[in-house]
Amino acid sequence: MSAQPAFAPALAPALAPAPIAMQPAANAPAALRAARATGGAIISACPVSRDAAVLFGWHGARMPRQGQALLQAEAETARGVFRLHAWRRDDAGTAWFIAAVQVREQRSMPKGAVLSIAHAGGPGIVLGTLPVEATPPETLAERLAAEGAGQPGPIALFLAELVAAAPRAPALAGLLARFLGRAAEEDGVVEIVGQAGEALMLQGWGRAAAAEATSVLLGEPAIARGAAHAACFQRADIAAPATGTVLLLPAAGIDAAGLGLVHLVAGAALYRRPVLPARQLLGAAETSCHLRDIAPRLSGDAAAMAAVQAMLRPRFSGQDTVSVLERPVRAAVDLAALFPGVGAYLCGWLVDALSATREVALADAGGLRARLDRSWARLPRPDVAQAFRADARFAGLDAGRPLHGFAAFADAPAITAEQTALHLELGLADTTAFLPIQPAPGGQRALLTRVLGSIDLHQPGAHAAIGSEIGPLVRALLRQGLDLPRVETIRQASGTPRRALLLALPDGAAPPHAALGFLLADPPRAEEGLVLVAPAGWSEQALDVLDQALALYGLDATVLHASEPCGWVEAMELAARATGAPSLVCLGAGVAGREPGWRTALAAHGATRAGASLVFPTALYEDDAVQSIGVAAVACQARAPWAVLRRPQAGFPAAGLIEHRTACIAGSLAGALVSRAAWQAASGFAGGGLLCEAQEFAFFRRLAGAGHAFLHAPGIAVYAPDHTPASGPPRWQHAARLADGWLLADAAGTERP
């Protein structure tokens, strides 16, 4: 929905949290006839911006709380959204309502228009005709206070929701302030204001009924709303039915020092409590001490008393209080990797000989608190058990649980790179202990590599930890978008070719010029240009040798130098971004054709099928065995590796493949010819996984989802390098392969641990 920049972007979510099908304008006359049978009228319309108004009226039909709106005048029709609150009138069968309506397309509210509303699946209801004359805020506030005498609390909350959603609409805040001034009952005062951590304490006195408040409106005229817990205590200086009260509510966004007025909503009632000018203002330590002193005298429901106890728990002061506990509980964090906008990954150990720890949470000084123990993975740590076995206080370790290690993903999008006072909270039966955490340095890719290498995959429970902790972390990172390595342009080719050959140079002991040798047998044509990506491990000397080799072979190429290690699919993405060529050929880490001219033949094959945006050859191993002719299916299972890509004919001799045709859900990027339009439609080559195989598969699924077809050319074959090192991949790559399998099964909806 679009509207005035200063108002609508905030109000729109409050009025229409989800799209709802609107009744077409052509059907409005039928809805009008149905609505006239029930009756209704709009008494007041108070504009709060050029395209929005707050309405007051009555109606005989059952009205939806939110949905879409249609305003029809003689010369124009406007569509919009609405939110509504209704309450019964004195006479049976009809109800008062207050509604906020906003029109679309930056249009003004049409005066004298007939307003119809509708919600999902329901009939259209005509509320009435908008008054020609606008109602001032003070007049509407008086009418709401008079006709809503039995519902001032819900009306106040409805208006407060609108104010919170549209903080730059002063007319709404003014309307709410006027309504509160006319509808709220005077009730006691606030004498003490305190704040401890994320909670605010308001102590004073008032009638006992106000102590049942569930919501509090703070300040005037900029009003903040908070859910409240109330506890009572007896005071000798106050006669019944008044009582002493303590209100506890979230402190986020509240200026405790500047607070001057409090409104309490208890059911349908609305009460006003001014904050005394001479009130006591307590700091965090003073608030906790004061509340601890009066806690034995407080009474309230279970939620209120739990809120009191939460404010009484110890606060983190920056010190490690776990290592000085007298009871046999110790802990350490080996790795804390923060991913801004996603969350945090922690691994370490917790030794608890008597199972005294009731909860473990990740917290900071700004109100972040994420429980870890509800879903973390516990892992064997025999080294930790051995280290504590000599301490008599930990004698029960042999008979207790052997799983002292842990790995945990805290799903906390509020995490930032500049997180302060990060720590673990260990909740024990009678206290809370704290363990400061030092986040690991490094960028997103370096941290993710450390995360993947943090679990010994040969230990029991390691695969379950990949599925429960690392898999969800990687999924969240991919949804946000994994960072690609930065690149430096070492050399820029002249002109823009019609077809760009994208090549990832190998990171190994071979001389740089050897990576270009396969091009000598089938050099680039006149319409082709080279884009080379040198790996991060290449030195300045290696880059100089490459430059000399390009000059010797007469090759005009763009050369990029990656800042961090990356796979060949990500290298293809970096290369594609560095050229404007309308066609791209993925040479991977050195794809060589079995016959010269294969790229031209590939383009000719693709031209035979209209609509094919990508055509790929048969990828072979060096012994002429099939490496890939595409992916036919994803085979999922309930345990690691969770999913495997099924490649038909893989490992079989290439003979006979010209006549063989297999329906595939994904192709192969090795030697693939891709149009730039298809590459853009699929949001690039990279993403969708950690390793090249998963990224390649994800690209083809995005390509198909964007409506682009791909075509296999079975008669054209290329040799694609085998990227598996002779010594096998390191631990992090094993973990990455498992995480990719978990992601594939997750996308397929397969049940996983």
Coordinates of N, CA and C in Angstrom, one line a residue, residues 572-673:
M572 N 32.9 -18.7 -10.8 CA 32.1 -18.4 -12.0 C 31.2 -17.2 -11.8
E573 N 30.7 -17.1 -10.5 CA 29.8 -15.9 -10.2 C 30.6 -14.6 -10.2
L574 N 31.8 -14.6 -9.6 CA 32.7 -13.5 -9.6 C 33.1 -13.1 -11.1
A575 N 33.4 -14.1 -11.9 CA 33.8 -13.8 -13.3 C 32.6 -13.2 -14.1
A576 N 31.4 -13.8 -13.9 CA 30.2 -13.3 -14.6 C 29.9 -11.9 -14.3
R577 N 30.2 -11.5 -13.0 CA 29.9 -10.1 -12.7 C 30.9 -9.1 -13.3
A578 N 32.0 -9.6 -13.7 CA 33.1 -8.8 -14.2 C 33.0 -8.6 -15.7
T579 N 32.0 -9.1 -16.4 CA 31.9 -9.0 -17.8 C 30.4 -8.7 -18.2
G580 N 30.3 -8.0 -19.3 CA 28.9 -7.7 -19.8 C 28.5 -8.5 -21.0
A581 N 29.3 -9.6 -21.2 CA 29.0 -10.5 -22.4 C 27.6 -11.1 -22.3
P582 N 26.8 -11.1 -23.4 CA 25.5 -11.6 -23.4 C 25.4 -13.1 -23.2
S583 N 26.5 -13.9 -23.4 CA 26.6 -15.3 -23.2 C 27.8 -15.7 -22.4
L584 N 27.6 -16.7 -21.5 CA 28.7 -17.1 -20.6 C 28.9 -18.6 -20.8
V585 N 30.2 -19.0 -20.8 CA 30.6 -20.4 -20.8 C 31.3 -20.7 -19.5
C586 N 30.8 -21.6 -18.8 CA 31.5 -22.0 -17.5 C 32.5 -23.0 -17.7
L587 N 33.8 -22.6 -17.7 CA 34.9 -23.5 -17.8 C 35.4 -24.1 -16.4
G588 N 34.7 -23.7 -15.4 CA 35.0 -24.2 -14.1 C 36.5 -24.1 -13.7
A589 N 37.1 -25.1 -13.3 CA 38.5 -25.1 -12.9 C 39.3 -25.7 -14.1
G590 N 38.8 -25.7 -15.3 CA 39.6 -26.1 -16.4 C 38.9 -27.1 -17.3
V591 N 37.7 -26.8 -17.7 CA 36.9 -27.8 -18.5 C 37.5 -27.7 -20.0
A592 N 37.8 -28.9 -20.5 CA 38.4 -29.0 -21.8 C 37.5 -29.8 -22.7
G593 N 37.3 -29.4 -23.9 CA 36.5 -30.2 -24.9 C 37.2 -31.4 -25.4
R594 N 36.4 -32.5 -25.6 CA 37.0 -33.7 -26.2 C 37.3 -33.4 -27.7
E595 N 36.6 -32.5 -28.3 CA 36.9 -32.1 -29.7 C 37.0 -30.6 -29.8
P596 N 37.9 -30.1 -30.6 CA 37.9 -28.6 -30.8 C 36.6 -28.1 -31.4
G597 N 36.3 -26.9 -31.1 CA 35.1 -26.3 -31.6 C 33.8 -26.6 -30.8
W598 N 34.0 -27.2 -29.6 CA 32.8 -27.7 -28.9 C 31.9 -26.6 -28.4
R599 N 32.5 -25.4 -28.2 CA 31.7 -24.3 -27.7 C 30.8 -23.8 -28.8
T600 N 31.3 -23.7 -30.0 CA 30.5 -23.3 -31.2 C 29.4 -24.3 -31.4
A601 N 29.8 -25.6 -31.3 CA 28.8 -26.7 -31.5 C 27.7 -26.6 -30.4
L602 N 28.1 -26.3 -29.2 CA 27.1 -26.2 -28.1 C 26.1 -25.0 -28.4
A603 N 26.6 -23.9 -28.9 CA 25.7 -22.8 -29.2 C 24.8 -23.2 -30.4
A604 N 25.3 -23.9 -31.3 CA 24.4 -24.3 -32.5 C 23.4 -25.3 -32.0
H605 N 23.7 -26.2 -31.0 CA 22.8 -27.2 -30.5 C 21.7 -26.4 -29.7
G606 N 22.1 -25.4 -29.0 CA 21.1 -24.7 -28.2 C 20.1 -23.9 -29.1
A607 N 20.6 -23.5 -30.3 CA 19.8 -22.7 -31.2 C 18.7 -23.6 -31.9
T608 N 18.9 -24.9 -31.8 CA 17.9 -25.8 -32.4 C 16.6 -25.9 -31.6
R609 N 16.7 -25.5 -30.3 CA 15.5 -25.6 -29.5 C 15.2 -24.2 -29.0
A610 N 14.1 -23.6 -29.5 CA 13.7 -22.3 -29.1 C 13.3 -22.3 -27.6
G611 N 13.8 -21.3 -26.9 CA 13.4 -21.1 -25.5 C 14.4 -21.7 -24.5
A612 N 15.5 -22.4 -25.0 CA 16.5 -23.0 -24.1 C 17.5 -21.9 -23.8
S613 N 17.5 -21.5 -22.5 CA 18.4 -20.4 -22.0 C 19.8 -21.0 -21.6
L614 N 19.9 -22.3 -21.5 CA 21.2 -22.9 -21.0 C 21.3 -24.2 -21.7
V615 N 22.4 -24.5 -22.3 CA 22.7 -25.8 -22.9 C 24.0 -26.3 -22.3
F616 N 24.0 -27.6 -21.9 CA 25.3 -28.1 -21.3 C 25.7 -29.4 -21.9
P617 N 27.0 -29.7 -22.0 CA 27.5 -30.9 -22.6 C 27.6 -32.1 -21.6
T618 N 28.0 -33.2 -22.0 CA 28.2 -34.3 -21.1 C 29.6 -34.1 -20.5
A619 N 29.6 -34.2 -19.1 CA 30.9 -34.0 -18.4 C 31.5 -35.4 -18.2
L620 N 32.8 -35.6 -18.5 CA 33.5 -36.8 -18.4 C 34.7 -36.7 -17.4
Y621 N 35.0 -37.9 -16.9 CA 36.3 -38.0 -16.2 C 37.4 -38.2 -17.3
E622 N 38.6 -38.2 -16.8 CA 39.7 -38.4 -17.8 C 39.7 -39.7 -18.5
D623 N 39.1 -40.8 -17.8 CA 39.1 -42.1 -18.4 C 37.8 -42.3 -19.3
D624 N 37.2 -41.2 -19.7 CA 36.0 -41.3 -20.5 C 34.8 -41.8 -19.8
A625 N 34.8 -42.0 -18.5 CA 33.6 -42.3 -17.8 C 32.8 -41.1 -17.5
V626 N 31.5 -41.3 -17.5 CA 30.5 -40.2 -17.3 C 30.7 -39.6 -15.9
Q627 N 30.9 -38.3 -15.8 CA 30.8 -37.6 -14.6 C 29.4 -37.1 -14.3
S628 N 28.8 -36.4 -15.3 CA 27.5 -35.9 -15.1 C 26.8 -35.6 -16.4
I629 N 25.5 -36.1 -16.5 CA 24.6 -35.6 -17.6 C 23.4 -34.9 -16.9
G630 N 23.6 -34.5 -15.7 CA 22.5 -33.8 -15.0 C 22.1 -34.6 -13.7
V631 N 21.1 -34.1 -13.0 CA 20.6 -34.7 -11.8 C 19.2 -35.1 -12.1
A632 N 18.9 -36.4 -11.8 CA 17.6 -37.0 -12.1 C 16.6 -36.9 -10.9
A633 N 17.2 -36.9 -9.7 CA 16.4 -36.9 -8.5 C 17.2 -36.6 -7.3
V634 N 16.5 -36.2 -6.2 CA 17.1 -36.0 -4.9 C 16.6 -37.2 -4.0
A635 N 17.6 -38.0 -3.6 CA 17.2 -39.1 -2.7 C 17.4 -38.7 -1.2
C636 N 16.3 -38.6 -0.5 CA 16.3 -38.2 0.9 C 16.2 -39.3 1.9
Q637 N 16.7 -39.1 3.0 CA 16.6 -40.1 4.1 C 16.6 -39.4 5.4
A638 N 16.2 -40.1 6.5 CA 16.0 -39.5 7.8 C 17.3 -39.3 8.6
R639 N 18.4 -39.8 8.1 CA 19.7 -39.6 8.8 C 20.8 -39.1 7.9
A640 N 21.9 -38.7 8.4 CA 23.0 -38.2 7.6 C 23.4 -39.2 6.6
P641 N 23.7 -38.8 5.3 CA 23.8 -37.4 4.9 C 22.5 -36.7 4.5
W642 N 21.4 -37.3 4.8 CA 20.0 -36.7 4.6 C 19.6 -36.6 3.2
A643 N 20.4 -36.3 2.3 CA 20.0 -36.2 0.8 C 21.2 -36.4 -0.1
V644 N 21.0 -37.1 -1.2 CA 22.1 -37.3 -2.2 C 21.5 -37.0 -3.6
L645 N 22.3 -36.4 -4.4 CA 21.8 -36.1 -5.8 C 22.1 -37.3 -6.6
R646 N 21.1 -37.8 -7.3 CA 21.2 -39.0 -8.1 C 21.5 -38.5 -9.6
R647 N 22.7 -38.9 -10.0 CA 23.2 -38.6 -11.4 C 23.1 -39.9 -12.2
P648 N 22.2 -39.9 -13.2 CA 22.1 -41.1 -14.0 C 23.4 -41.4 -14.8
Q649 N 23.8 -42.6 -15.0 CA 24.9 -43.0 -15.8 C 26.3 -42.6 -15.3
A650 N 26.3 -42.0 -14.1 CA 27.6 -41.5 -13.5 C 28.5 -42.7 -13.3
G651 N 29.7 -42.6 -13.8 CA 30.7 -43.7 -13.6 C 30.7 -44.7 -14.8
F652 N 29.7 -44.7 -15.6 CA 29.6 -45.7 -16.7 C 30.3 -45.1 -17.9
P653 N 30.7 -46.0 -18.9 CA 31.4 -45.5 -20.1 C 30.5 -44.5 -20.9
A654 N 31.2 -43.6 -21.5 CA 30.4 -42.6 -22.2 C 29.8 -43.1 -23.5
A655 N 30.2 -44.3 -24.0 CA 29.7 -44.8 -25.3 C 28.2 -45.1 -25.1
G656 N 27.5 -44.6 -26.1 CA 26.0 -44.9 -26.2 C 25.2 -43.7 -25.6
L657 N 25.8 -42.7 -25.0 CA 25.1 -41.6 -24.4 C 24.4 -40.7 -25.5
I658 N 24.9 -40.8 -26.7 CA 24.3 -39.9 -27.7 C 22.9 -40.3 -28.0
E659 N 22.6 -41.6 -27.9 CA 21.2 -42.0 -28.1 C 20.4 -42.1 -26.8
H660 N 21.1 -42.0 -25.6 CA 20.4 -42.1 -24.4 C 19.8 -40.7 -23.9
R661 N 18.6 -40.7 -23.5 CA 18.0 -39.5 -23.0 C 17.4 -39.7 -21.6
T662 N 17.7 -38.9 -20.7 CA 17.1 -39.0 -19.3 C 16.5 -37.7 -18.9
A663 N 15.3 -37.8 -18.4 CA 14.7 -36.5 -17.9 C 15.4 -36.1 -16.6
C664 N 15.9 -34.9 -16.5 CA 16.6 -34.4 -15.4 C 16.0 -33.2 -14.8
I665 N 16.1 -33.0 -13.4 CA 15.6 -31.8 -12.8 C 16.6 -30.7 -12.7
A666 N 17.9 -31.1 -13.0 CA 19.0 -30.1 -13.0 C 20.0 -30.6 -13.9
G667 N 20.8 -29.7 -14.5 CA 21.9 -30.0 -15.4 C 23.2 -29.9 -14.7
S668 N 24.2 -29.6 -15.5 CA 25.6 -29.5 -15.1 C 26.2 -28.2 -15.6
L669 N 26.9 -27.5 -14.7 CA 27.5 -26.2 -15.1 C 28.9 -26.4 -15.8
A670 N 29.4 -27.6 -15.8 CA 30.7 -27.9 -16.4 C 30.6 -27.7 -17.9
G671 N 31.2 -26.6 -18.4 CA 31.1 -26.4 -19.9 C 29.8 -25.8 -20.3
A672 N 28.9 -25.4 -19.4 CA 27.5 -25.0 -19.8 C 27.6 -23.6 -20.5
L673 N 26.8 -23.4 -21.5 CA 26.6 -22.1 -22.2 C 25.3 -21.5 -21.6

